[in-house]
CSV table of C-alpha atoms in Angstrom, one decimal:
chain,number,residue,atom,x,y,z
A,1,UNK,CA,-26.4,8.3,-6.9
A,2,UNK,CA,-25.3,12.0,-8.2
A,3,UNK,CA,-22.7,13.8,-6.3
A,4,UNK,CA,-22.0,17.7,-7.0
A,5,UNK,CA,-17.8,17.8,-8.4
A,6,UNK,CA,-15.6,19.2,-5.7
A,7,UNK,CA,-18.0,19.3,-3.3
A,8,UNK,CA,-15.2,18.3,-0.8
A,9,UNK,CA,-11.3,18.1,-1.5
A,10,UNK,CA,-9.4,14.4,-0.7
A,11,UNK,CA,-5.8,15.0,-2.3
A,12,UNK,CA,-4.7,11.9,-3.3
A,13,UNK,CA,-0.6,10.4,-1.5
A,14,UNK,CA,2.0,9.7,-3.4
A,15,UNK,CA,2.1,6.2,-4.4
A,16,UNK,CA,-1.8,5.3,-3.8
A,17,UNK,CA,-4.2,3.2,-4.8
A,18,UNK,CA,-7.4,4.0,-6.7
A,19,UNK,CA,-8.9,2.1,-4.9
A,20,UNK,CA,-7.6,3.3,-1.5
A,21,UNK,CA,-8.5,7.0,-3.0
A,22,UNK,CA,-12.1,5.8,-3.3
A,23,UNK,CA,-12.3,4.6,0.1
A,24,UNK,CA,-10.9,8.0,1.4
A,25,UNK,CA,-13.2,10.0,-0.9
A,26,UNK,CA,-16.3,7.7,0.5
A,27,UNK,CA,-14.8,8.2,4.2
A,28,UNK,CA,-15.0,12.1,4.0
A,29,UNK,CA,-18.8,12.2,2.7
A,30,UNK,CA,-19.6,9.6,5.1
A,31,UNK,CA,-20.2,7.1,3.0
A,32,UNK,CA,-19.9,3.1,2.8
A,33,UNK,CA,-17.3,2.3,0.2
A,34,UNK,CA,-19.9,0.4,-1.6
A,35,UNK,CA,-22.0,3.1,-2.2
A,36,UNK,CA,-19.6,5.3,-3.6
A,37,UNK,CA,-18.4,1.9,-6.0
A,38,UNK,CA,-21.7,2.4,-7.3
A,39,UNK,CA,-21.1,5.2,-9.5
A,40,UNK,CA,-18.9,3.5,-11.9
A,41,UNK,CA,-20.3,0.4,-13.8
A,42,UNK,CA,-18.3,-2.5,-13.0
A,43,UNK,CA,-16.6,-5.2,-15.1
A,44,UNK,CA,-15.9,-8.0,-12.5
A,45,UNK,CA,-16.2,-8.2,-8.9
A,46,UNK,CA,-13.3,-7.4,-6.2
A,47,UNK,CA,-10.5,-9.8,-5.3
A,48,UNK,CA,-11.3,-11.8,-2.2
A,49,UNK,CA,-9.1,-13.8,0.1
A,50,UNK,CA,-9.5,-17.4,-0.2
A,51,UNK,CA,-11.4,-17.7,3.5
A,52,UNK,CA,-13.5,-14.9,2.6
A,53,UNK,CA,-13.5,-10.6,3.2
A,54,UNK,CA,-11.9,-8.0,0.7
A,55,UNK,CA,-8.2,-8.2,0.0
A,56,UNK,CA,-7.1,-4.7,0.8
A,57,UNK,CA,-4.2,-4.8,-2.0
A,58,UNK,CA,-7.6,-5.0,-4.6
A,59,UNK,CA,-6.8,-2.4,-7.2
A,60,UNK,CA,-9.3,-0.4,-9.5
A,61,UNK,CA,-8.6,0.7,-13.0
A,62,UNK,CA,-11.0,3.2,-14.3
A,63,UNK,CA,-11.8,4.4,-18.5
A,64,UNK,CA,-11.6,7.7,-19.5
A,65,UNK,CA,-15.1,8.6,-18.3
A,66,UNK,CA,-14.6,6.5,-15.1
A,67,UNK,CA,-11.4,8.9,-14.2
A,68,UNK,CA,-13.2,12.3,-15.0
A,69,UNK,CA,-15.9,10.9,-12.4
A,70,UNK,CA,-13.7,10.6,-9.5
A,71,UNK,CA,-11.5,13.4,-10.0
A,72,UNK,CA,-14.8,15.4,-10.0
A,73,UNK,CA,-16.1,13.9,-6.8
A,74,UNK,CA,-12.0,14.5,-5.0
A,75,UNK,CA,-11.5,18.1,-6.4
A,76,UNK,CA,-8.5,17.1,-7.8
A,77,UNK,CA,-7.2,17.9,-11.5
A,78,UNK,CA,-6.7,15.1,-13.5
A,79,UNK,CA,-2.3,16.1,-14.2
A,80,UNK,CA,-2.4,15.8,-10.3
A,81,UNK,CA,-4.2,12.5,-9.6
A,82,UNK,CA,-1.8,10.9,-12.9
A,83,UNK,CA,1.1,11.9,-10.8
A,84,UNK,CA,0.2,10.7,-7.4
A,85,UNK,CA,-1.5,7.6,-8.5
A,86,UNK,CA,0.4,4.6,-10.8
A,87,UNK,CA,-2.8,2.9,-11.5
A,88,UNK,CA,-4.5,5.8,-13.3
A,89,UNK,CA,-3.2,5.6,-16.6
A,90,UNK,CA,-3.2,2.1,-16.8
A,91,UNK,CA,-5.3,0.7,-19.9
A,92,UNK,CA,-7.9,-2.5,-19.3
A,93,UNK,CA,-8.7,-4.2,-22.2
A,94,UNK,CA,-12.8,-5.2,-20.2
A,95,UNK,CA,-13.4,-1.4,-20.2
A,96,UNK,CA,-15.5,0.4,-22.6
A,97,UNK,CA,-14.1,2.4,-25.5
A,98,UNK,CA,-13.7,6.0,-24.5
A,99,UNK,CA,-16.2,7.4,-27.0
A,100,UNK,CA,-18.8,4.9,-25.0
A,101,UNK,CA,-19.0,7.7,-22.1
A,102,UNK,CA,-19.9,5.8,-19.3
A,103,UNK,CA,-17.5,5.8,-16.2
A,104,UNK,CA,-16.5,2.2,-15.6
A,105,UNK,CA,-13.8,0.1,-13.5
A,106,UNK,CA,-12.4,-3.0,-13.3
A,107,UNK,CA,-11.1,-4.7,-10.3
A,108,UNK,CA,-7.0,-5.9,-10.4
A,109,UNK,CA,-4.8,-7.2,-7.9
A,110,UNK,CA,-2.1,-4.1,-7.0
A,111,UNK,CA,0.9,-6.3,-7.7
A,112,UNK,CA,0.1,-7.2,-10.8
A,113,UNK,CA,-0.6,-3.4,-12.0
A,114,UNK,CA,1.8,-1.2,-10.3
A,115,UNK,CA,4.5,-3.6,-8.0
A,116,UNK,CA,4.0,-4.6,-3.9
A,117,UNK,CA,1.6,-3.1,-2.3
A,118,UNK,CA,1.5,-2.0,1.3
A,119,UNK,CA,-0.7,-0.3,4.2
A,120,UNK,CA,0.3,3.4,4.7
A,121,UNK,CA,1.1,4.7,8.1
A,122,UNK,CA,-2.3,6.3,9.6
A,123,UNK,CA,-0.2,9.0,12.2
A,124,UNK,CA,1.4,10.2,8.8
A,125,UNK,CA,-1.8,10.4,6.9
A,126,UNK,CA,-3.2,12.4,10.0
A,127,UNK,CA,-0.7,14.7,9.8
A,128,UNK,CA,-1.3,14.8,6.1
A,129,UNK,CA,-5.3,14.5,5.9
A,130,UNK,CA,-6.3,15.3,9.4
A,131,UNK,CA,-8.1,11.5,9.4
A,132,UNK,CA,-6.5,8.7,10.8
A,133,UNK,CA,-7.7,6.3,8.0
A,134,UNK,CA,-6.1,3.6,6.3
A,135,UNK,CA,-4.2,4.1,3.4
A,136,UNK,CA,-3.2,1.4,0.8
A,137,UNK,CA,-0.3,2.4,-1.4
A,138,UNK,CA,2.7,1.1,-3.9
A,139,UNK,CA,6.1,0.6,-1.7
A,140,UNK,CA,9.1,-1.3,-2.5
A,141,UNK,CA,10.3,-3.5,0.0
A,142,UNK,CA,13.2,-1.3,1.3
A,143,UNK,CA,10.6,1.5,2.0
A,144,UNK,CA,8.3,0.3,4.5
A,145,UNK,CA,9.7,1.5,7.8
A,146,UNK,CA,8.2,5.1,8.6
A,147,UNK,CA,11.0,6.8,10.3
A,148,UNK,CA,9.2,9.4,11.9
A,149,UNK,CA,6.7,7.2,14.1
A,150,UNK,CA,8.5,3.8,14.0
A,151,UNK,CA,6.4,1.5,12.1
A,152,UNK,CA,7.3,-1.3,9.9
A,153,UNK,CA,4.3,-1.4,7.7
A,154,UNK,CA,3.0,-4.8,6.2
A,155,UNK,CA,2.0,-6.1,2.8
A,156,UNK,CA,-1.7,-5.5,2.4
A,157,UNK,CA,-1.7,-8.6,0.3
A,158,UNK,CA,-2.0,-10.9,3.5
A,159,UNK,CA,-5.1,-12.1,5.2
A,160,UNK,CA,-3.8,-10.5,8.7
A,161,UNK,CA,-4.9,-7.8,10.9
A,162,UNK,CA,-2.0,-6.1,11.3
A,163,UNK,CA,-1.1,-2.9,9.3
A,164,UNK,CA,2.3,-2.3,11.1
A,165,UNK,CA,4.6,-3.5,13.9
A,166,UNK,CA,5.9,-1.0,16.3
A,167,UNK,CA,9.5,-0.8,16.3
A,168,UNK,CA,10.1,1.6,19.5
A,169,UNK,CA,12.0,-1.0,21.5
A,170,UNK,CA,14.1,-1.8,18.5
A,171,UNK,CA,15.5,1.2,17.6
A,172,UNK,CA,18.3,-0.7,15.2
A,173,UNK,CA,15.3,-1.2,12.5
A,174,UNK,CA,14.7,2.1,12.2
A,175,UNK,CA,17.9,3.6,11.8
A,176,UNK,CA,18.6,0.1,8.9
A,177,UNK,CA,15.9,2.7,7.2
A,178,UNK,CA,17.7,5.8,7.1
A,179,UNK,CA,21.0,4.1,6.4
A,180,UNK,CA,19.4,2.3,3.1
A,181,UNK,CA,19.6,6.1,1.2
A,182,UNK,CA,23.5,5.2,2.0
A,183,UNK,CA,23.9,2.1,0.7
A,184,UNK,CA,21.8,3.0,-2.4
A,185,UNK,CA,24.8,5.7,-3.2
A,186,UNK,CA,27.4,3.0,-2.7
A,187,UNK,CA,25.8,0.7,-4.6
A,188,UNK,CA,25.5,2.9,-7.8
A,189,UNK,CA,29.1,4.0,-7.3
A,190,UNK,CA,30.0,0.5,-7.7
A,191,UNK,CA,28.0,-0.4,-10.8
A,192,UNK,CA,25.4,-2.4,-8.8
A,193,UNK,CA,21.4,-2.1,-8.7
A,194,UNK,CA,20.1,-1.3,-5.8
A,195,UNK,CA,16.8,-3.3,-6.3
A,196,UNK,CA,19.6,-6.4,-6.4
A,197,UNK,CA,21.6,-5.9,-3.7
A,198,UNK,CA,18.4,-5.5,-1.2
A,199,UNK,CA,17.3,-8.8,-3.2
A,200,UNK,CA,20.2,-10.8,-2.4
A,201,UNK,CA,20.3,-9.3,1.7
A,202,UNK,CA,16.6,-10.0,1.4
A,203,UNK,CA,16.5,-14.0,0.4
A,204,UNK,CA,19.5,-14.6,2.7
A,205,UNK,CA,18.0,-12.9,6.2
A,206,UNK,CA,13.9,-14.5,4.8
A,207,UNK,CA,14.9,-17.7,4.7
A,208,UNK,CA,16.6,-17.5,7.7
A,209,UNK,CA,13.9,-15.8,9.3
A,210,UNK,CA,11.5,-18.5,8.1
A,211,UNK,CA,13.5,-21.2,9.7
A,212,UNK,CA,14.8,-19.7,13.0
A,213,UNK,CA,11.1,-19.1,14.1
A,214,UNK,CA,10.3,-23.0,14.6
A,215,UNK,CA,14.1,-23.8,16.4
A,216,UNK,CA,13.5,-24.8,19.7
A,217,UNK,CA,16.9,-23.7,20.3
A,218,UNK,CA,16.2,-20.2,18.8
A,219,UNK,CA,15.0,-17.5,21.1
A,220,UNK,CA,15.7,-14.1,20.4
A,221,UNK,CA,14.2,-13.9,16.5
A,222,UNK,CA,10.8,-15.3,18.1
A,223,UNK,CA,10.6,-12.6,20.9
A,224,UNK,CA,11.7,-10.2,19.1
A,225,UNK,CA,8.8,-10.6,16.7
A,226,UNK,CA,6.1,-11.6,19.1
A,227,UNK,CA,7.3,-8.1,20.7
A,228,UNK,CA,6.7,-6.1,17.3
A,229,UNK,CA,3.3,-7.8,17.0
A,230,UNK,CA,2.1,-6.8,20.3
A,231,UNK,CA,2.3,-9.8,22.6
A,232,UNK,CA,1.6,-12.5,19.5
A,233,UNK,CA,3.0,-12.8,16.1
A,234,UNK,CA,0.4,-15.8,15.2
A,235,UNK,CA,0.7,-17.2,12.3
């Protein structure tokens, strides 16, 4: 299939995947994702969870002809897609020499190219896009509560439905999210890494977290995330 360059504009976020890029692209000429794959020759097939369906933390790496393809089909420069996306300078030893010339991908797992990978809130991408699609992208851990609309945003690495839990009846969560800028400050000041310090608060309240869920005795850590999830956490 041939698609004229530019023909319509998707600006790639800050932070996303090629792969979730692709999907947007395909979205706005109304196409299945798997059509629009079919432009670029591919080296292996995409990452699947073990009970079947798509991971949606699957990455793409592209050659050099396989990135002047889909900057042509988004309308974006190539300096500006480098910027926004971590994936799109990444070399892939199963790809073509650039002198071969023909666009070509192979399929990764996000962690393993770039660091965790996480959905994107859809009310920001709105405002951002003017779609309500989903959005894959690159987030550390201490990033993934959108301030603005109260969403605690999952791993896309999971085999769950869930994109996000709402955090409007627990207001504390969000504002643990502004204060983080705060405590990165202090942490610098006193010779620490931020990256560690969230670490070590991390594996003490996780394996907590993991625990306190099966106490019969423990009620407040299951409904409050049974009330995040909706109604039911699951597994």
């Amino acid at each position: 299939m041939t698609h004229q360059p530019g023909l319509l504009r998707t600006a790639p976020l800050q932070g996303e995947t090629t792969s979730s890029l692709i999907c947007r692209i395909a979205n706005r000429y109304g196409l299945d994702p798997k059509v629009l794959r079919s432009c670029w020759h591919w080296r292996n097939y995409q990452p699947g969870h073990d009970g079947g369906g798509a991971r949606a933390d699957a990455e793409v790496l592209l050659n050099a002809a396989g990135r002047q393809l889909l900057a042509g089909l988004c309308g974006v420069e190539d300096n500006v897609l480098a910027r926004a996306l971590p994936s799109w300078e990444q070399e892939e030893t199963k790809l073509p020499a650039e002198e071969d010339g023909a666009p070509a991908a192979a399929w990764r797992i996000g962690a393993a190219v770039a660091g965790p990978v996480a959905f994107g809130c859809r009310l920001c991408t709105a405002r951002r896009t003017g779609t309500a699609v989903r959005v894959v992208r690159y987030a550390p851990l201490w990033s993934r509560v959108c301030v603005r609309h109260g969403r605690w945003l999952q791993d896309a690495d999971a085999d769950q439905p869930l994109e996000h839990l709402d955090l409007h009846d627990l207001p504390e969560v969000v504002q643990a999210q502004r204060w983080w800028t705060g405590v990165t400050r202090r942490a610098v000041r006193a010779g620490a890494e931020p990256e560690r310090v969230f670490a070590l608060a991390h594996a003490v309240v996780a394996r907590w977290w993991e625990q306190a869920l099966h106490w019969e005795r423990e009620t407040v850590w299951p409904r409050r995330l049974h009330q995040v999830a909706g109604g039911d956490a699951g597994g």
